[in-house]
Amino acid sequence: MDTGDRLLTPGEVAALFRVDPKTVTRWAAAGRIGSIRTPGGHRRFRESEVRALLEGEGMLDEVGEVAGDRPRNAGPAATGGPPGPANAGLY
Amino acid sequence: MDTGDRLLTPGEVAALFRVDPKTVTRWAAAGRIGSIRTPGGHRRFRESEVRALLEGEGMLDEVGEVAGDRPRNAGPAATGGPPGPANAGLY
DNA sequence: GGTAAGTAGGGTAATTAGGGGG
DNA sequence: CGTGTCCTAATTACCCTACTTA
């Protein structure tokens, strides 16, 4: 069960992705990444989910998009059935 | 049924939310989370309430998924443990 | 009774949330 | 369309000492 349910702060995730914390917050707002809200309104992200995203688990399209192409995001359409982030409409 | 009246210490709740014990105490002081006060003045929190807050507090009882009744994850268990980090917008 | 750990309390700095505009 | 940076406001984290709990 303990798949490493450690919660990371926006700053931690931002450092992992080398982006601004604001961008991470936008991902959570867009439902692209699961987020746990504290009673105070701050967000916490699951280390396991962040790691999966870092590996490319978010896009199950690792084949055919490696070289000589500009794949914006051909069909994210969740056809792969991401078991986790089912939270779409946030607010 | 038992509401899981197990009481958790501020340190336990803080570890669950990845915050400081002081922050948990502040939540109790602000009335954001129920707290039981000991005769000495220390606080105890209900395990059931804390868990509800972690899940998003959407009163969505996801207790019915015990046996393979929902073939949702057919491949990679990306998120790992909690398959449904469905959080609710609270702000 | 005594020791160690945790918690409460106040105060200050750092981080985060939200919106707007580039 | 997505990201980085600006602002203000709110929340959180770490500092301290004293008391309660185990």
XYZ file of N, CA, C and O in Angstrom, chain B residues 27-84:
232
model
N -5.437 24.771 12.339
C -6.704 24.364 11.719
C -7.754 24.146 12.798
O -8.900 24.558 12.654
N -7.358 23.503 13.848
C -8.302 23.252 14.945
C -8.719 24.566 15.585
O -9.881 24.773 15.913
N -7.772 25.468 15.734
C -8.093 26.757 16.353
C -9.026 27.561 15.452
O -9.839 28.344 15.926
N -8.894 27.360 14.148
C -9.730 28.108 13.207
C -11.071 27.412 12.986
O -11.915 27.916 12.268
N -11.235 26.251 13.580
C -12.499 25.542 13.436
C -12.610 24.807 12.115
O -13.688 24.394 11.718
N -11.495 24.639 11.422
C -11.542 23.950 10.120
C -11.572 22.448 10.312
O -11.853 21.710 9.375
N -11.215 21.991 11.481
C -11.206 20.550 11.740
C -11.612 20.329 13.187
O -11.224 21.080 14.067
N -12.417 19.309 13.395
C -12.864 19.032 14.759
C -11.705 18.576 15.625
O -10.800 17.902 15.159
N -11.728 18.957 16.854
C -10.627 18.589 17.743
C -11.155 18.249 19.130
O -12.092 18.865 19.621
N -10.550 17.252 19.713
C -10.904 16.861 21.076
C -9.787 17.335 22.003
O -8.624 17.061 21.743
N -10.149 18.082 22.988
C -9.119 18.608 23.892
C -8.960 17.700 25.102
O -9.930 17.294 25.717
N -7.741 17.439 25.430
C -7.459 16.663 26.640
C -7.510 17.609 27.839
O -7.359 18.815 27.685
N -7.691 17.081 29.011
C -7.730 17.916 30.211
C -6.490 18.800 30.325
O -6.532 19.855 30.945
N -5.418 18.375 29.714
C -4.181 19.158 29.811
C -4.099 20.261 28.761
O -3.204 21.091 28.793
N -5.014 20.240 27.814
C -4.997 21.297 26.809
C -4.522 20.806 25.446
O -4.627 21.517 24.459
N -3.997 19.602 25.362
C -3.552 19.069 24.062
C -4.754 18.686 23.206
O -5.850 18.494 23.708
N -4.502 18.566 21.906
C -5.609 18.275 20.982
C -5.477 16.877 20.392
O -4.388 16.379 20.169
N -6.611 16.282 20.095
C -6.658 14.969 19.412
C -7.643 15.085 18.260
O -8.683 15.730 18.383
N -7.340 14.437 17.159
C -8.209 14.544 15.971
C -8.760 13.173 15.604
O -8.098 12.148 15.810
N -9.915 13.176 15.026
C -10.568 11.905 14.669
C -9.982 11.381 13.359
O -9.931 12.095 12.362
N -9.597 10.140 13.400
C -9.001 9.514 12.220
C -9.967 9.550 11.042
O -9.568 9.753 9.908
N -11.239 9.376 11.308
C -12.234 9.372 10.215
C -12.331 10.753 9.573
O -12.414 10.879 8.358
N -12.279 11.772 10.382
C -12.408 13.117 9.830
C -11.157 13.487 9.027
O -11.236 14.092 7.954
N -10.028 13.116 9.548
C -8.779 13.423 8.845
C -8.744 12.716 7.497
O -8.354 13.289 6.481
N -9.172 11.472 7.497
C -9.171 10.721 6.232
C -10.116 11.345 5.229
O -9.854 11.415 4.041
N -11.248 11.795 5.714
C -12.223 12.441 4.828
C -11.613 13.702 4.217
O -11.792 13.983 3.036
N -10.890 14.434 5.006
C -10.253 15.648 4.504
C -9.197 15.311 3.465
O -9.045 16.009 2.461
N -8.480 14.249 3.676
C -7.433 13.862 2.730
C -8.022 13.448 1.390
O -7.437 13.684 0.343
N -9.151 12.824 1.421
C -9.748 12.330 0.181
C -10.437 13.439 -0.593
O -10.800 13.279 -1.729
N -10.656 14.525 0.052
C -11.330 15.598 -0.640
C -12.626 15.964 0.067
O -13.274 16.914 -0.269
N -12.984 15.172 1.016
C -14.164 15.456 1.827
C -15.418 15.582 1.007
O -16.338 16.287 1.365
N -15.446 14.939 -0.115
C -16.643 15.038 -0.948
C -17.708 14.076 -0.490
O -18.599 13.723 -1.205
N -17.665 13.651 0.695
C -18.556 12.635 1.290
C -18.786 11.490 0.331
O -19.779 10.810 0.374
N -17.874 11.277 -0.551
C -18.024 10.163 -1.483
C -17.459 8.919 -0.827
O -16.274 8.715 -0.771
N -18.329 8.092 -0.359
C -17.843 6.883 0.297
C -17.367 5.896 -0.747
O -18.140 5.269 -1.443
N -16.102 5.825 -0.870
C -15.564 4.856 -1.832
C -15.142 3.602 -1.097
O -13.997 3.204 -1.101
N -16.091 3.021 -0.437
C -15.789 1.827 0.334
C -16.288 0.578 -0.402
O -16.105 -0.516 0.040
N -16.931 0.809 -1.503
C -17.542 -0.326 -2.198
C -16.597 -1.008 -3.168
O -16.960 -1.939 -3.838
N -15.367 -0.526 -3.240
C -14.447 -1.137 -4.194
C -13.503 -2.085 -3.488
O -12.364 -1.771 -3.218
N -14.030 -3.223 -3.185
C -13.218 -4.184 -2.462
C -12.709 -5.280 -3.391
O -11.525 -5.549 -3.475
N -13.599 -5.861 -4.119
C -13.193 -6.922 -5.032
C -13.281 -6.425 -6.469
O -14.010 -5.500 -6.770
N -12.561 -7.091 -7.323
C -12.512 -6.660 -8.719
C -13.877 -6.471 -9.328
O -14.389 -7.310 -10.056
N -14.455 -5.365 -9.088
C -15.750 -5.108 -9.675
C -15.655 -4.019 -10.732
O -16.513 -3.840 -11.533
N -14.532 -3.300 -10.711
C -14.392 -2.203 -11.673
C -13.062 -2.349 -12.403
O -12.028 -1.961 -11.926
N -13.087 -2.933 -13.558
C -11.864 -3.122 -14.337
C -11.354 -1.796 -14.866
O -11.430 -1.519 -16.030
N -10.900 -0.972 -14.009
C -10.474 0.345 -14.474
C -9.015 0.339 -14.873
O -8.640 0.796 -15.910
N -8.179 -0.235 -14.055
C -6.758 -0.200 -14.395
C -6.364 -1.506 -15.044
O -6.245 -2.540 -14.427
N -6.158 -1.420 -16.310
C -5.818 -2.635 -17.032
C -4.331 -2.704 -17.311
O -3.820 -3.673 -17.817
N -3.623 -1.688 -16.991
C -2.204 -1.691 -17.338
C -1.317 -1.232 -16.186
O -1.268 -1.876 -15.155
N -0.668 -0.165 -16.404
C 0.295 0.321 -15.435
C -0.386 0.991 -14.252
O -1.233 1.828 -14.421
N 0.011 0.589 -13.106
C -0.555 1.214 -11.917
C 0.255 2.459 -11.607
O 1.053 2.509 -10.704
N 0.056 3.424 -12.413
C 0.866 4.634 -12.280
C 0.766 5.236 -10.895
O 1.729 5.358 -10.174
N -0.411 5.612 -10.524
C -0.565 6.285 -9.241
C -0.291 5.354 -8.078
O -0.011 5.781 -7.002
N -0.379 4.108 -8.330
C -0.051 3.194 -7.267
C -1.226 2.927 -6.344
O -2.217 2.350 -6.741
N -1.135 3.350 -5.142
C -2.137 3.031 -4.141
C -3.497 3.623 -4.417
O -4.333 2.995 -5.047
N -3.715 4.806 -3.982
C -5.027 5.434 -4.118
C -5.392 5.629 -5.567
O -4.850 6.505 -6.222
N -6.292 4.865 -6.070
C -6.668 4.933 -7.473
C -7.532 6.136 -7.755
O -7.586 6.609 -8.854
N -8.154 6.644 -6.801
C -9.066 7.755 -7.060
C -8.784 8.967 -6.209
O -9.476 9.255 -5.254
